[in-house]
Short mmCIF file of C-alpha atoms and ligand atoms in Angstrom, two decimals:
data_model
loop_
_atom_site.label_atom_id
_atom_site.label_comp_id
_atom_site.label_asym_id
_atom_site.label_seq_id
_atom_site.Cartn_x
_atom_site.Cartn_y
_atom_site.Cartn_z
CA UNK A 1 -14.15 -3.35 10.52
CA UNK A 2 -15.09 -0.14 13.11
CA UNK A 3 -13.15 1.55 14.30
CA UNK A 4 -12.76 1.74 17.67
CA UNK A 5 -10.44 4.19 20.04
CA UNK A 6 -8.03 6.66 18.53
CA UNK A 7 -4.71 5.80 20.11
CA UNK A 8 -2.23 8.23 17.66
CA UNK A 9 -3.47 11.87 15.68
CA UNK A 10 -0.25 12.56 13.82
CA UNK A 11 0.76 15.72 11.31
CA UNK A 12 -0.89 13.11 8.59
CA UNK A 13 -3.33 10.57 9.90
CA UNK A 14 -5.14 9.58 12.55
CA UNK A 15 -4.58 5.80 13.80
CA UNK A 16 -7.67 3.82 15.09
CA UNK A 17 -7.41 0.82 16.99
CA UNK A 18 -10.78 -2.17 15.84
CA UNK A 19 -12.23 -5.07 17.03
CA UNK A 20 -8.97 -7.14 15.79
CA UNK A 21 -5.57 -6.77 18.20
CA UNK A 22 -3.68 -6.63 15.01
CA UNK A 23 -5.29 -4.16 12.48
CA UNK A 24 -6.05 -0.42 13.07
CA UNK A 25 -7.56 2.04 11.15
CA UNK A 26 -5.60 4.79 9.27
CA UNK A 27 -7.58 8.24 8.07
CA UNK A 28 -5.72 10.20 6.22
CA UNK A 29 -6.44 14.67 6.62
CA UNK A 30 -6.83 17.44 4.76
CA UNK A 31 -3.59 18.89 7.49
CA UNK A 32 -0.32 20.22 5.51
CA UNK A 33 2.81 20.60 6.84
CA UNK A 34 6.01 20.49 6.31
CA UNK A 35 9.91 22.14 7.69
CA UNK A 36 9.18 19.58 11.51
CA UNK A 37 4.87 21.18 11.22
CA UNK A 38 6.66 24.73 11.78
CA UNK A 39 4.43 25.02 8.30
CA UNK A 40 0.96 24.63 8.47
CA UNK A 41 -2.19 24.05 5.88
CA UNK A 42 -5.58 22.11 5.46
CA UNK A 43 -6.64 21.66 1.94
CA UNK A 44 -10.19 19.60 1.60
CA UNK A 45 -9.70 16.76 -0.81
CA UNK A 46 -5.32 15.88 0.16
CA UNK A 47 -6.54 13.13 2.30
CA UNK A 48 -8.04 11.20 0.32
CA UNK A 49 -5.91 11.44 -2.52
CA UNK A 50 -2.89 10.60 -0.30
CA UNK A 51 -5.18 8.01 1.14
CA UNK A 52 -5.69 6.65 -2.64
CA UNK A 53 -2.57 6.82 -4.00
CA UNK A 54 -1.00 5.36 -1.00
CA UNK A 55 -3.44 2.34 -1.05
CA UNK A 56 -1.82 1.82 -4.91
CA UNK A 57 1.89 1.88 -3.93
CA UNK A 58 0.89 -0.72 -0.99
CA UNK A 59 -0.70 -2.66 -2.90
CA UNK A 60 1.11 -2.76 -5.81
CA UNK A 61 4.04 -3.26 -3.60
CA UNK A 62 2.29 -6.43 -1.93
CA UNK A 63 1.54 -8.31 -5.95
CA UNK A 64 4.77 -8.07 -6.63
CA UNK A 65 5.82 -9.60 -2.94
CA UNK A 66 6.80 -6.70 -0.92
CA UNK A 67 5.57 -7.16 2.56
CA UNK A 68 3.91 -4.31 3.29
CA UNK A 69 1.23 -3.46 6.39
CA UNK A 70 -2.18 -2.46 3.53
CA UNK A 71 -4.65 -5.50 4.28
CA UNK A 72 -7.25 -2.80 2.45
CA UNK A 73 -8.89 0.41 1.42
CA UNK A 74 -12.37 1.24 2.82
CA UNK A 75 -13.23 4.29 2.19
CA UNK A 76 -12.07 7.61 0.27
CA UNK A 77 -10.04 8.45 3.82
CA UNK A 78 -9.53 5.46 5.20
CA UNK A 79 -7.54 1.56 4.69
CA UNK A 80 -6.69 -1.34 7.25
CA UNK A 81 -3.53 -1.92 7.79
CA UNK A 82 -1.48 -4.20 10.25
CA UNK A 83 -1.31 -2.68 13.81
CA UNK A 84 3.13 -2.91 13.64
CA UNK A 85 5.27 -2.22 16.19
CA UNK A 86 6.98 0.92 13.63
CA UNK A 87 10.68 1.01 13.75
CA UNK A 88 11.59 4.88 14.58
CA UNK A 89 13.99 5.30 11.07
CA UNK A 90 12.78 7.28 8.25
CA UNK A 91 14.76 5.34 5.14
CA UNK A 92 15.21 7.79 2.53
CA UNK A 93 15.85 6.47 -0.93
CA UNK A 94 17.44 8.81 -3.81
CA UNK A 95 17.83 9.36 -7.23
CA UNK A 96 18.17 12.69 -7.53
CA UNK A 97 20.23 15.10 -5.83
CA UNK A 98 17.67 17.33 -4.71
CA UNK A 99 15.94 18.95 -0.87
CA UNK A 100 18.30 18.30 2.58
CA UNK A 101 20.21 17.15 0.88
CA UNK A 102 22.17 19.19 -1.16
CA UNK A 103 21.01 22.21 1.57
CA UNK A 104 23.24 19.71 3.65
CA UNK A 105 26.07 18.79 0.91
CA UNK A 106 26.53 21.58 -0.73
CA UNK A 107 25.61 19.70 -3.86
CA UNK A 108 24.41 20.48 -6.99
CA UNK A 109 20.33 20.19 -7.99
CA UNK A 110 19.70 16.75 -10.23
CA UNK A 111 23.06 15.44 -10.55
CA UNK A 112 21.82 11.72 -11.18
CA UNK A 113 22.34 9.10 -8.39
CA UNK A 114 23.52 5.78 -9.27
CA UNK A 115 23.33 3.52 -7.62
CA UNK A 116 20.76 5.59 -5.85
CA UNK A 117 21.13 5.90 -2.61
CA UNK A 118 19.68 4.99 0.77
CA UNK A 119 19.60 7.15 4.38
CA UNK A 120 18.40 6.85 7.87
CA UNK A 121 17.16 9.44 9.85
CA UNK A 122 16.20 9.21 13.33
CA UNK A 123 12.30 9.54 14.15
CA UNK A 124 12.15 12.06 16.35
CA UNK A 125 9.88 15.66 16.10
CA UNK A 126 11.97 17.36 19.27
CA UNK A 127 15.44 16.59 17.06
CA UNK A 128 14.60 17.19 13.85
CA UNK A 129 14.96 13.61 12.64
CA UNK A 130 19.03 13.65 12.30
CA UNK A 131 20.42 12.23 9.85
CA UNK A 132 21.91 8.58 10.93
CA UNK A 133 24.92 6.58 10.30
CA UNK A 134 24.38 2.74 10.43
CA UNK A 135 27.03 2.94 13.51
CA UNK A 136 24.50 5.23 15.35
CA UNK A 137 21.69 2.45 15.00
CA UNK A 138 23.93 0.00 16.36
CA UNK A 139 25.36 1.51 18.63
CA UNK A 140 21.86 3.20 20.42
CA UNK A 141 19.92 -0.12 19.50
CA UNK A 142 17.25 2.17 17.07
CA UNK A 143 17.08 -1.29 14.89
CA UNK A 144 18.75 -5.17 14.91
CA UNK A 145 21.78 -5.08 11.71
CA UNK A 146 19.47 -7.81 9.85
CA UNK A 147 16.29 -4.96 9.89
CA UNK A 148 19.00 -2.89 8.97
CA UNK A 149 20.47 -5.14 5.52
CA UNK A 150 16.68 -5.81 5.35
CA UNK A 151 15.22 -2.53 5.19
CA UNK A 152 17.76 -1.33 2.79
CA UNK A 153 16.50 -4.55 1.18
CA UNK A 154 13.60 -3.64 0.32
CA UNK A 155 14.25 0.19 -0.48
CA UNK A 156 15.77 -0.76 -3.54
CA UNK A 157 12.79 -3.05 -4.72
CA UNK A 158 10.55 -0.75 -3.42
CA UNK A 159 12.66 1.84 -5.51
CA UNK A 160 12.91 -0.65 -8.59
CA UNK A 161 9.07 -1.04 -9.02
CA UNK A 162 7.59 2.42 -8.40
CA UNK A 163 10.31 3.87 -10.60
CA UNK A 164 9.19 1.94 -13.17
CA UNK A 165 5.57 2.19 -12.99
CA UNK A 166 5.51 5.94 -12.28
CA UNK A 167 7.86 6.03 -16.12
CA UNK A 168 5.79 4.66 -17.77
CA UNK A 169 2.80 7.21 -15.92
CA UNK A 170 5.35 10.44 -17.08
CA UNK A 171 6.86 10.94 -13.92
CA UNK A 172 10.33 10.78 -12.37
CA UNK A 173 10.90 9.32 -8.84
CA UNK A 174 12.75 11.57 -7.40
CA UNK A 175 13.36 10.91 -3.66
CA UNK A 176 11.04 9.26 -0.92
CA UNK A 177 10.74 7.63 2.29
CA UNK A 178 9.81 4.79 3.80
CA UNK A 179 8.68 3.52 7.84
CA UNK A 180 8.84 -0.11 8.48
CA UNK A 181 7.33 -2.07 11.41
CA UNK A 182 7.83 -5.64 12.80
CA UNK A 183 4.52 -7.53 13.99
CA UNK A 184 5.03 -9.93 17.37
CA UNK A 185 7.06 -12.50 15.39
CA UNK A 186 9.98 -9.85 14.15
CA UNK A 187 8.70 -10.05 10.64
CA UNK A 188 9.39 -6.98 9.27
CA UNK A 189 6.80 -4.77 7.14
CA UNK A 190 6.93 -1.14 4.58
CA UNK A 191 4.60 0.96 6.97
CA UNK A 192 3.03 4.07 7.39
CA UNK A 193 2.14 5.71 3.82
CA UNK A 194 3.72 6.37 -0.04
CA UNK A 195 2.33 9.26 -1.06
CA UNK A 196 3.04 12.51 -2.66
CA UNK A 197 3.43 14.11 1.09
CA UNK A 198 6.85 12.08 2.00
CA UNK A 199 8.04 10.54 -2.39
CA UNK A 200 8.86 13.54 -4.74
CA UNK A 201 7.24 13.21 -8.29
CA UNK A 202 8.74 15.25 -10.53
CA UNK A 203 7.01 15.56 -14.76
CA UNK A 204 9.33 13.19 -16.73
CA UNK A 205 9.10 16.63 -19.02
CA UNK A 206 8.68 19.40 -18.14
CA UNK A 207 10.36 18.66 -14.63
CA UNK A 208 7.10 20.36 -13.07
CA UNK A 209 7.12 19.40 -9.03
CA UNK A 210 4.02 17.70 -8.91
CA UNK A 211 4.41 17.14 -4.77
CA UNK A 212 5.03 17.89 -0.93
CA UNK A 213 7.52 20.84 -2.35
CA UNK A 214 5.44 23.09 -4.04
CA UNK A 215 3.37 23.12 -0.34
CA UNK A 216 6.80 23.86 0.62
CA UNK A 217 8.47 26.15 -1.89
CA UNK A 218 5.21 28.76 -2.39
CA UNK A 219 4.86 27.21 -6.12
CA UNK A 220 1.04 27.27 -5.47
CA UNK A 221 -1.36 24.32 -7.01
CA UNK A 222 -0.31 21.94 -4.51
CA UNK A 223 -3.70 20.17 -4.40
CA UNK A 224 -3.49 20.15 -8.76
CA UNK A 225 -0.46 18.54 -8.09
CA UNK A 226 -1.51 15.68 -6.08
CA UNK A 227 -5.19 15.45 -8.58
CA UNK A 228 -2.43 15.13 -11.02
CA UNK A 229 -0.60 12.59 -10.03
CA UNK A 230 -3.94 10.46 -8.96
CA UNK A 231 -5.38 11.08 -13.16
CA UNK A 232 -2.32 10.00 -14.09
CA UNK A 233 -2.24 6.20 -11.98
CA UNK A 234 -6.53 6.10 -13.13
CA UNK A 235 -6.26 6.82 -16.69
CA UNK A 236 -3.12 4.72 -16.99
CA UNK A 237 -5.00 1.66 -15.07
CA UNK A 238 -8.29 1.86 -17.54
CA UNK A 239 -6.47 2.22 -20.93
CA UNK A 240 -4.07 -1.19 -19.88
CA UNK A 241 -7.88 -3.03 -18.20
CA UNK A 242 -9.08 -5.92 -19.87
CA UNK A 243 -12.51 -8.01 -18.95
CA UNK A 244 -11.84 -11.12 -17.40
CA UNK A 245 -14.26 -13.62 -16.69
CA UNK A 246 -14.18 -15.50 -13.50
CA UNK A 247 -15.72 -19.02 -12.80
CA UNK A 248 -16.20 -19.80 -8.79
CA UNK A 249 -17.69 -22.91 -7.80
CA UNK A 250 -18.03 -23.33 -3.47
CA UNK A 251 -18.57 -26.43 -2.08
CA UNK A 252 -18.90 -27.56 1.40
CA UNK A 253 -15.70 -28.96 2.79
CA UNK A 254 -15.29 -32.44 3.50
CA UNK A 255 -17.31 -33.45 6.69
CA UNK A 256 -19.18 -30.62 6.47
CA UNK A 257 -23.63 -32.34 6.22
CA UNK A 258 -24.27 -31.98 2.71
CA UNK A 259 -28.51 -31.64 3.28
CA UNK A 260 -28.98 -31.45 0.05
CA UNK A 261 -26.24 -33.75 -1.69
CA UNK A 262 -28.13 -36.15 0.39
CA UNK A 263 -31.44 -35.11 -0.62
CA UNK A 264 -30.26 -35.64 -4.82
CA UNK A 265 -28.86 -38.69 -4.39
CA UNK A 266 -31.82 -40.45 -2.00
CA UNK A 267 -33.89 -39.36 -5.51
CA UNK A 268 -31.45 -40.89 -7.51
CA UNK A 269 -31.58 -43.74 -6.25
CA UNK A 270 -35.49 -44.40 -5.95
CA UNK A 271 -34.95 -43.77 -9.44
CA UNK A 272 -32.63 -46.48 -9.86
CA UNK A 273 -29.51 -45.12 -10.24
CA UNK A 274 -28.28 -47.60 -7.85
CA UNK A 275 -23.93 -46.65 -9.30
CA UNK A 276 -24.37 -43.36 -7.47
CA UNK A 277 -22.03 -43.65 -4.45
CA UNK A 278 -22.26 -39.48 -3.04
CA UNK A 279 -23.69 -36.31 -3.97
CA UNK A 280 -22.28 -33.10 -3.29
CA UNK A 281 -23.58 -30.27 -3.92
CA UNK A 282 -22.27 -26.82 -4.41
CA UNK A 283 -22.34 -23.33 -6.01
CA UNK A 284 -21.00 -21.92 -9.25
CA UNK A 285 -20.53 -18.15 -9.11
CA UNK A 286 -20.10 -16.15 -13.09
CA UNK A 287 -18.49 -12.78 -12.01
CA UNK A 288 -16.99 -10.59 -15.49
CA UNK A 289 -15.02 -8.27 -14.11
CA UNK A 290 -11.93 -5.40 -15.57
CA UNK A 291 -8.78 -5.03 -14.07
CA UNK A 292 -5.45 -3.99 -15.16
CA UNK A 293 -3.51 -7.49 -15.18
CA UNK A 294 -4.97 -11.10 -14.97
CA UNK A 295 -2.63 -11.44 -11.70
CA UNK A 296 -4.68 -8.60 -10.82
CA UNK A 297 -7.66 -9.71 -11.49
CA UNK A 298 -6.91 -12.82 -9.68
CA UNK A 299 -6.50 -11.11 -6.06
CA UNK A 300 -9.58 -9.48 -6.11
CA UNK A 301 -11.53 -12.20 -7.09
CA UNK A 302 -9.69 -14.40 -4.05
CA UNK A 303 -10.44 -11.36 -2.11
CA UNK A 304 -14.76 -11.59 -3.09
CA UNK A 305 -14.86 -14.63 -2.69
CA UNK A 306 -13.22 -14.34 0.96
CA UNK A 307 -14.76 -11.42 1.52
CA UNK A 308 -18.65 -12.07 1.30
CA UNK A 309 -18.98 -15.29 -1.16
CA UNK A 310 -17.64 -17.94 0.86
CA UNK A 311 -18.13 -19.16 4.46
CA UNK A 312 -14.53 -20.34 5.35
CA UNK A 313 -16.32 -22.12 8.45
CA UNK A 314 -18.49 -25.43 6.53
CA UNK A 315 -17.30 -23.78 2.51
CA UNK A 316 -14.38 -23.73 0.14
CA UNK A 317 -13.53 -23.30 -3.14
CA UNK A 318 -11.89 -22.98 -6.18
CA UNK A 319 -12.02 -20.64 -9.42
CA UNK A 320 -10.43 -20.40 -12.97
CA UNK A 321 -10.32 -17.60 -15.05
CA UNK A 322 -10.59 -16.11 -18.88
CA UNK A 323 -9.95 -12.98 -20.13
CA UNK A 324 -12.53 -11.68 -22.96
P1 LIG B 1 3.19 12.22 12.37
O1 LIG B 1 3.57 10.94 13.48
O2 LIG B 1 4.83 12.16 11.69
O3 LIG B 1 2.63 13.32 12.69
P2 LIG B 1 1.23 10.73 10.80
O4 LIG B 1 0.03 11.56 10.97
O5 LIG B 1 1.37 10.50 9.63
O6 LIG B 1 2.99 11.28 11.32
O7 LIG B 1 0.72 9.19 11.72
C1 LIG B 1 0.82 8.37 11.54
C2 LIG B 1 1.65 7.41 12.52
O8 LIG B 1 1.89 6.04 12.26
C3 LIG B 1 3.20 7.49 12.27
O9 LIG B 1 3.69 7.48 13.87
C4 LIG B 1 3.65 6.20 11.84
O10 LIG B 1 5.39 6.29 12.55
C5 LIG B 1 2.96 5.60 12.58
N1 LIG B 1 2.62 4.36 11.96
C6 LIG B 1 2.84 3.50 10.34
N2 LIG B 1 2.27 2.84 10.01
C7 LIG B 1 1.37 2.42 11.47
C8 LIG B 1 0.92 1.37 11.77
N3 LIG B 1 0.95 -0.15 10.71
N4 LIG B 1 0.78 0.30 12.17
C9 LIG B 1 1.15 1.04 13.46
N5 LIG B 1 1.49 2.21 13.55
C10 LIG B 1 2.18 3.19 12.51
N1 LIG B 2 10.78 12.94 3.99
C1 LIG B 2 9.34 12.62 4.40
N2 LIG B 2 8.94 13.16 5.58
C2 LIG B 2 9.90 13.47 6.24
C3 LIG B 2 11.68 13.95 5.97
C4 LIG B 2 11.37 13.51 4.56
O1 LIG B 2 8.32 11.98 3.92
O2 LIG B 2 9.84 13.56 7.86
C5 LIG B 2 10.82 12.89 2.23
C6 LIG B 2 10.67 13.66 1.38
O3 LIG B 2 9.15 14.15 1.01
C7 LIG B 2 11.30 13.08 -0.11
C8 LIG B 2 12.72 12.62 0.86
O4 LIG B 2 11.76 12.39 2.53
O5 LIG B 2 10.90 12.37 -1.15
C9 LIG B 2 13.76 13.38 0.89
O6 LIG B 2 13.49 14.70 1.88
P1 LIG B 2 14.84 15.31 2.28
O7 LIG B 2 15.72 14.96 3.44
O8 LIG B 2 15.31 15.73 0.62
O9 LIG B 2 14.21 16.23 3.10
P2 LIG B 2 13.08 17.98 3.04
O10 LIG B 2 13.39 19.01 1.85
O11 LIG B 2 11.30 17.30 2.80
O12 LIG B 2 13.90 18.47 4.16
#
């Protein structure tokens, strides 16, 4: 998949057209912005970290049945995504009071919000992304009522999955922002990115800020905090990995001429095995891999088959997985 043309350059990412009109390539940049881009900086290596962290979260959500735009990680700074029509809303979920919520309402920082708050902001840099109510969304047609309901439902599910995942790694998910987009059939997907640029992460015990607040508030060690999030994800995944063996069978589709099968059939007949009526010859591929779960291993093997091992025009496949 190649970058064909730059279609949009935003504050954190460049978006490229690809040879497939339904897909786009995201390039995560090293730039950091806050307060509607009034504060700006560049940190070498930040784009790599937000790309890797975002890909991990989006893939996790996808595996748990949440529709997301994520297709695959291409390299350290690029990922392939579904090209969508973005709904012009930023949806924020809050588990703990902080940030603009405290400023706006004068409430104390650090209050537990149970159930979590879901807020909608209009995605409009010129207006400074103002808070909007569901009545505003309906009155001005920013999104349909079913889409608003769907976004709220997905936000709460995403919150549950990510909160649990991060808790296991010693991180509190304080709040986060999601964007949503639609494909041509009107299906809704979680889009954009989920990273320390768009979430607040606090260390569970020390409450140390491990996100963009370090940049917003000049706390220092911004890149180190992003690295710490990535380290906790990667280390924990490694410690939980098991080894699996995939036994993959690749065979020609029914109806595709199998010349090897025909040759074997004719040789068997010439040796007197007249009872043999048909022979189809296939490939048997054995792969050993490490993975955090059987579910994840199965999804990786499926990707390998579709990307390389199987020619889906003429071949079919099946596989079994065993934990070693
Ligand atoms: P911003 O536009 O706020 O500066 P970015 O630098 O992150 O933000 O740019 C990425 C742009 O791509 C955003 O405007 C975002 O809404 C948009 N976007 C996110 N996901 C998709 C998608 N799947 N298809 C098309 N556009 C997307
Ligand atoms: N957020 C974001 N993009 C925005 C505004 C907010 O990703 O344009 C995220 C932010 O990182 C935080 C959450 O949404 O995790 C809530 O942010 P808040 O409304 O408190 O705004 P802020 O204090 O950042 O102005």
